[in-house]
PDB file of C-alpha atoms in Angstrom:
ATOM      1  CA  MET Z 217     -21.042  16.380-174.057  1.00 56.00           C
ATOM      2  CA  PRO Z 218     -18.283  14.002-173.050  1.00 87.00           C
ATOM      3  CA  GLY Z 219     -15.021  15.532-171.886  1.00 93.00           C
ATOM      4  CA  LEU Z 220     -11.574  14.408-170.860  1.00 95.00           C
ATOM      5  CA  ILE Z 221      -8.613  15.837-168.983  1.00 97.00           C
ATOM      6  CA  ILE Z 222      -5.170  15.144-170.452  1.00 98.00           C
ATOM      7  CA  TYR Z 223      -2.003  16.292-168.766  1.00 97.00           C
ATOM      8  CA  THR Z 224       1.713  15.896-168.587  1.00 96.00           C
ATOM      9  CA  SER Z 225       3.706  16.680-165.479  1.00 94.00           C
ATOM     10  CA  LYS Z 226       7.284  16.537-164.329  1.00 90.00           C
ATOM     11  CA  TYR Z 227       7.285  17.489-160.654  1.00 89.00           C
ATOM     12  CA  GLY Z 228       3.564  17.011-159.877  1.00 89.00           C
ATOM     13  CA  ALA Z 229       1.978  20.494-159.980  1.00 93.00           C
ATOM     14  CA  THR Z 230       0.136  19.960-163.273  1.00 96.00           C
ATOM     15  CA  GLN Z 231      -0.943  16.482-162.217  1.00 97.00           C
ATOM     16  CA  GLN Z 232      -2.369  17.920-158.985  1.00 97.00           C
ATOM     17  CA  TYR Z 233      -4.399  20.487-160.914  1.00 96.00           C
ATOM     18  CA  ALA Z 234      -5.597  17.756-163.316  1.00 97.00           C
ATOM     19  CA  GLU Z 235      -6.734  15.539-160.443  1.00 97.00           C
ATOM     20  CA  TRP Z 236      -8.600  18.411-158.767  1.00 97.00           C
ATOM     21  CA  LEU Z 237     -10.286  19.277-162.073  1.00 97.00           C
ATOM     22  CA  GLY Z 238     -11.269  15.644-162.565  1.00 96.00           C
ATOM     23  CA  GLU Z 239     -12.906  15.546-159.125  1.00 95.00           C
ATOM     24  CA  MET Z 240     -14.708  18.869-159.516  1.00 94.00           C
ATOM     25  CA  LEU Z 241     -15.891  18.351-163.109  1.00 94.00           C
ATOM     26  CA  GLN Z 242     -16.360  14.580-162.779  1.00 93.00           C
ATOM     27  CA  LEU Z 243     -14.195  13.878-165.818  1.00 94.00           C
ATOM     28  CA  THR Z 244     -11.689  11.159-166.598  1.00 95.00           C
ATOM     29  CA  VAL Z 245      -8.073  12.223-166.063  1.00 97.00           C
ATOM     30  CA  LYS Z 246      -5.228  10.651-168.033  1.00 97.00           C
ATOM     31  CA  PRO Z 247      -1.565  11.389-168.658  1.00 97.00           C
ATOM     32  CA  SER Z 248      -0.838  12.184-172.301  1.00 97.00           C
ATOM     33  CA  THR Z 249       1.238   9.010-172.595  1.00 95.00           C
ATOM     34  CA  ASP Z 250      -1.897   6.906-171.976  1.00 96.00           C
ATOM     35  CA  ILE Z 251      -4.130   8.433-174.668  1.00 94.00           C
ATOM     36  CA  THR Z 252      -4.759   6.800-178.021  1.00 91.00           C
ATOM     37  CA  GLU Z 253      -5.820   8.572-181.199  1.00 88.00           C
ATOM     38  CA  GLU Z 254      -9.020   6.530-181.209  1.00 89.00           C
ATOM     39  CA  GLU Z 255      -9.789   7.700-177.677  1.00 90.00           C
ATOM     40  CA  LEU Z 256      -9.408  11.362-178.647  1.00 92.00           C
ATOM     41  CA  SER Z 257     -12.155  11.023-181.242  1.00 89.00           C
ATOM     42  CA  LYS Z 258     -14.701  10.107-178.535  1.00 91.00           C
ATOM     43  CA  TYR Z 259     -14.609  13.474-176.754  1.00 93.00           C
ATOM     44  CA  ASP Z 260     -16.276  16.786-177.574  1.00 91.00           C
ATOM     45  CA  PHE Z 261     -14.092  18.848-175.274  1.00 95.00           C
ATOM     46  CA  ILE Z 262     -10.696  18.350-173.706  1.00 96.00           C
ATOM     47  CA  LEU Z 263      -8.833  20.066-170.908  1.00 97.00           C
ATOM     48  CA  LEU Z 264      -5.103  19.979-171.597  1.00 98.00           C
ATOM     49  CA  GLY Z 265      -2.628  20.502-168.771  1.00 97.00           C
ATOM     50  CA  THR Z 266       1.030  21.276-169.320  1.00 97.00           C
ATOM     51  CA  PRO Z 267       3.882  22.730-167.352  1.00 95.00           C
ATOM     52  CA  VAL Z 268       6.213  25.232-168.991  1.00 93.00           C
ATOM     53  CA  TYR Z 269       9.956  24.549-168.810  1.00 86.00           C
ATOM     54  CA  PHE Z 270      12.147  27.412-169.907  1.00 82.00           C
ATOM     55  CA  GLY Z 271       9.538  28.642-172.378  1.00 87.00           C
ATOM     56  CA  THR Z 272       8.444  25.282-173.795  1.00 91.00           C
ATOM     57  CA  PHE Z 273       5.240  23.372-173.052  1.00 95.00           C
ATOM     58  CA  LYS Z 274       6.044  19.859-171.912  1.00 95.00           C
ATOM     59  CA  LEU Z 275       2.985  18.841-173.969  1.00 96.00           C
ATOM     60  CA  LYS Z 276       4.190  20.552-177.170  1.00 96.00           C
ATOM     61  CA  ALA Z 277       5.366  17.465-179.114  1.00 96.00           C
ATOM     62  CA  TRP Z 278       2.182  15.605-178.153  1.00 96.00           C
ATOM     63  CA  LEU Z 279       0.065  18.510-179.429  1.00 96.00           C
ATOM     64  CA  VAL Z 280       1.888  18.610-182.750  1.00 95.00           C
ATOM     65  CA  HIS Z 281       1.516  14.843-183.146  1.00 95.00           C
ATOM     66  CA  ASN Z 282      -2.226  14.921-182.372  1.00 95.00           C
ATOM     67  CA  VAL Z 283      -3.368  18.106-184.132  1.00 95.00           C
ATOM     68  CA  ARG Z 284      -5.736  16.343-186.525  1.00 94.00           C
ATOM     69  CA  TYR Z 285      -7.524  14.579-183.638  1.00 94.00           C
ATOM     70  CA  LEU Z 286      -7.927  17.817-181.671  1.00 95.00           C
ATOM     71  CA  LEU Z 287      -9.266  19.995-184.485  1.00 93.00           C
ATOM     72  CA  HIS Z 288     -12.850  21.222-184.045  1.00 90.00           C
ATOM     73  CA  LYS Z 289     -12.976  20.231-180.377  1.00 93.00           C
ATOM     74  CA  LYS Z 290     -13.326  22.701-177.524  1.00 95.00           C
ATOM     75  CA  LEU Z 291      -9.891  22.855-175.929  1.00 96.00           C
ATOM     76  CA  PHE Z 292      -9.195  24.328-172.515  1.00 97.00           C
ATOM     77  CA  PHE Z 293      -5.507  24.665-171.737  1.00 97.00           C
ATOM     78  CA  PHE Z 294      -4.306  24.952-168.173  1.00 96.00           C
ATOM     79  CA  ILE Z 295      -0.729  26.068-168.353  1.00 96.00           C
ATOM     80  CA  VAL Z 296       1.324  25.776-165.202  1.00 95.00           C
ATOM     81  CA  SER Z 297       4.362  27.976-164.748  1.00 89.00           C
ATOM     82  CA  ALA Z 298       6.270  30.145-162.349  1.00 79.00           C
ATOM     83  CA  THR Z 299       5.142  33.078-164.501  1.00 68.00           C
ATOM     84  CA  GLY Z 300       1.466  32.536-163.696  1.00 63.00           C
ATOM     85  CA  SER Z 301      -0.883  34.898-165.522  1.00 64.00           C
ATOM     86  CA  GLN Z 302       0.562  38.229-164.392  1.00 71.00           C
ATOM     87  CA  ASP Z 303       2.917  38.775-167.355  1.00 77.00           C
ATOM     88  CA  LYS Z 304       0.578  38.906-170.367  1.00 84.00           C
ATOM     89  CA  GLU Z 305       3.411  39.375-172.875  1.00 88.00           C
ATOM     90  CA  ILE Z 306       5.232  36.222-171.752  1.00 87.00           C
ATOM     91  CA  CYS Z 307       1.967  34.239-171.667  1.00 89.00           C
ATOM     92  CA  ALA Z 308       1.174  35.319-175.234  1.00 92.00           C
ATOM     93  CA  ARG Z 309       4.663  34.276-176.332  1.00 92.00           C
ATOM     94  CA  PHE Z 310       4.227  30.853-174.693  1.00 94.00           C
ATOM     95  CA  ILE Z 311       1.001  30.304-176.652  1.00 94.00           C
ATOM     96  CA  GLU Z 312       2.484  31.580-179.911  1.00 95.00           C
ATOM     97  CA  GLN Z 313       5.543  29.317-179.667  1.00 95.00           C
ATOM     98  CA  ASN Z 314       3.890  26.161-178.358  1.00 96.00           C
ATOM     99  CA  VAL Z 315       0.353  25.783-179.702  1.00 96.00           C
ATOM    100  CA  PRO Z 316      -0.093  24.786-183.355  1.00 96.00           C
ATOM    101  CA  ALA Z 317      -1.776  27.627-185.262  1.00 95.00           C
ATOM    102  CA  GLU Z 318      -4.618  25.465-186.552  1.00 95.00           C
ATOM    103  CA  LEU Z 319      -5.699  24.655-182.962  1.00 95.00           C
ATOM    104  CA  LYS Z 320      -5.762  28.215-181.623  1.00 95.00           C
ATOM    105  CA  PRO Z 321      -9.315  29.062-182.819  1.00 93.00           C
ATOM    106  CA  TYR Z 322     -10.643  26.221-180.623  1.00 93.00           C
ATOM    107  CA  CYS Z 323      -8.660  27.077-177.488  1.00 95.00           C
ATOM    108  CA  GLN Z 324      -9.134  28.909-174.250  1.00 95.00           C
ATOM    109  CA  PHE Z 325      -6.024  29.446-172.133  1.00 96.00           C
ATOM    110  CA  TYR Z 326      -5.627  29.581-168.369  1.00 94.00           C
ATOM    111  CA  PHE Z 327      -2.286  30.258-166.738  1.00 94.00           C
ATOM    112  CA  LEU Z 328      -1.936  28.774-163.281  1.00 94.00           C
ATOM    113  CA  PRO Z 329       0.812  29.296-160.732  1.00 92.00           C
ATOM    114  CA  GLY Z 330       3.159  26.378-160.416  1.00 90.00           C
ATOM    115  CA  GLN Z 331       5.775  25.418-157.929  1.00 87.00           C
ATOM    116  CA  VAL Z 332       9.522  25.218-157.770  1.00 85.00           C
ATOM    117  CA  ILE Z 333      10.939  23.297-154.863  1.00 86.00           C
ATOM    118  CA  HIS Z 334      14.696  23.414-155.316  1.00 87.00           C
ATOM    119  CA  GLN Z 335      15.314  20.282-153.258  1.00 90.00           C
ATOM    120  CA  ARG Z 336      13.171  18.232-155.683  1.00 90.00           C
ATOM    121  CA  LEU Z 337      14.692  19.555-158.931  1.00 87.00           C
ATOM    122  CA  SER Z 338      16.895  17.412-161.115  1.00 88.00           C
ATOM    123  CA  PHE Z 339      20.556  18.381-161.292  1.00 92.00           C
ATOM    124  CA  ARG Z 340      20.029  19.719-164.817  1.00 88.00           C
ATOM    125  CA  ASP Z 341      17.042  21.865-163.818  1.00 86.00           C
ATOM    126  CA  LYS Z 342      18.895  23.222-160.775  1.00 88.00           C
ATOM    127  CA  LEU Z 343      21.848  24.142-162.970  1.00 90.00           C
ATOM    128  CA  ILE Z 344      19.697  25.884-165.579  1.00 84.00           C
ATOM    129  CA  LEU Z 345      17.808  27.797-162.902  1.00 83.00           C
ATOM    130  CA  LYS Z 346      21.076  28.882-161.309  1.00 87.00           C
ATOM    131  CA  LEU Z 347      22.387  30.073-164.696  1.00 88.00           C
ATOM    132  CA  VAL Z 348      19.185  32.002-165.396  1.00 84.00           C
ATOM    133  CA  ALA Z 349      19.345  33.602-161.949  1.00 84.00           C
ATOM    134  CA  GLY Z 350      22.991  34.491-162.529  1.00 88.00           C
ATOM    135  CA  VAL Z 351      22.226  36.562-165.630  1.00 88.00           C
ATOM    136  CA  GLN Z 352      19.088  38.163-164.183  1.00 86.00           C
ATOM    137  CA  ARG Z 353      19.647  41.902-163.754  1.00 89.00           C
ATOM    138  CA  ASP Z 354      16.642  42.577-161.545  1.00 86.00           C
ATOM    139  CA  PRO Z 355      17.711  41.727-157.953  1.00 87.00           C
ATOM    140  CA  GLU Z 356      14.144  40.854-156.916  1.00 83.00           C
ATOM    141  CA  LYS Z 357      13.711  38.424-159.818  1.00 80.00           C
ATOM    142  CA  ARG Z 358      17.158  36.947-159.121  1.00 82.00           C
ATOM    143  CA  LYS Z 359      16.202  36.400-155.481  1.00 83.00           C
ATOM    144  CA  ALA Z 360      12.868  34.837-156.499  1.00 82.00           C
ATOM    145  CA  LEU Z 361      14.660  32.377-158.806  1.00 81.00           C
ATOM    146  CA  ASN Z 362      16.718  31.152-155.862  1.00 83.00           C
ATOM    147  CA  GLU Z 363      13.751  30.629-153.536  1.00 84.00           C
ATOM    148  CA  ASP Z 364      11.090  27.953-153.454  1.00 81.00           C
ATOM    149  CA  LEU Z 365       7.771  28.868-155.037  1.00 82.00           C
ATOM    150  CA  ILE Z 366       4.620  27.118-153.921  1.00 82.00           C
ATOM    151  CA  GLY Z 367       1.626  28.460-155.816  1.00 84.00           C
ATOM    152  CA  VAL Z 368      -0.480  25.357-156.481  1.00 89.00           C
ATOM    153  CA  LYS Z 369      -3.891  25.958-154.905  1.00 92.00           C
ATOM    154  CA  LYS Z 370      -7.303  24.515-155.700  1.00 93.00           C
ATOM    155  CA  GLU Z 371      -8.920  27.954-155.756  1.00 92.00           C
ATOM    156  CA  GLU Z 372      -6.758  28.896-158.770  1.00 92.00           C
ATOM    157  CA  LEU Z 373      -9.066  26.679-160.866  1.00 93.00           C
ATOM    158  CA  ALA Z 374     -12.262  28.700-160.286  1.00 91.00           C
ATOM    159  CA  SER Z 375     -12.392  30.578-163.608  1.00 92.00           C
ATOM    160  CA  LEU Z 376     -11.351  27.516-165.631  1.00 93.00           C
ATOM    161  CA  ILE Z 377     -14.076  25.411-164.009  1.00 92.00           C
ATOM    162  CA  ASN Z 378     -16.688  28.126-164.458  1.00 89.00           C
ATOM    163  CA  ASP Z 379     -15.806  28.757-168.114  1.00 89.00           C
ATOM    164  CA  THR Z 380     -15.712  25.026-168.868  1.00 89.00           C
ATOM    165  CA  LEU Z 381     -19.156  24.468-167.379  1.00 87.00           C
ATOM    166  CA  ILE Z 382     -20.639  27.464-169.198  1.00 85.00           C
ATOM    167  CA  SER Z 383     -19.042  26.498-172.505  1.00 81.00           C
ATOM    168  CA  VAL Z 384     -20.051  22.844-172.540  1.00 76.00           C
ATOM    169  CA  LYS Z 385     -23.611  23.521-171.343  1.00 73.00           C
ATOM    170  CA  GLY Z 386     -24.151  26.522-173.646  1.00 61.00           C
TER     171      GLY Z 386
END
């Protein structure tokens, strides 16, 4: 079964995961901006990588635009965020608000830890993060929002790789 990895990235964490997945699964890796509708029809399964910015998938508009080409394909989402997978309620909300309903029956979701390196953030993103930290009541969460987070690690992909291999072979 032919597969493809499609991603979008802003600061590089999602791209890094996509490249690692491509190496380990021996699949083609492409940014979402380089994919044609005709190309999508050639693949049986697709891994979709997206970062989350303030609750919104960076890949959301692309998903909405390409729903009809993704229907009935096995879709494996790797969602990169500071939230990671520990907060199930937030993860469920991200899926609910960002993935078109008609695609959900074909999807498996994997939340991966991202990174926030304050020095690399755009002025806008720094400002928003500072505002969010300012209204945060929990002192530990406020502190965490003001510190760098580096969670991108190859070993975080183990269950996604395993499930992908089982699913496409089975």
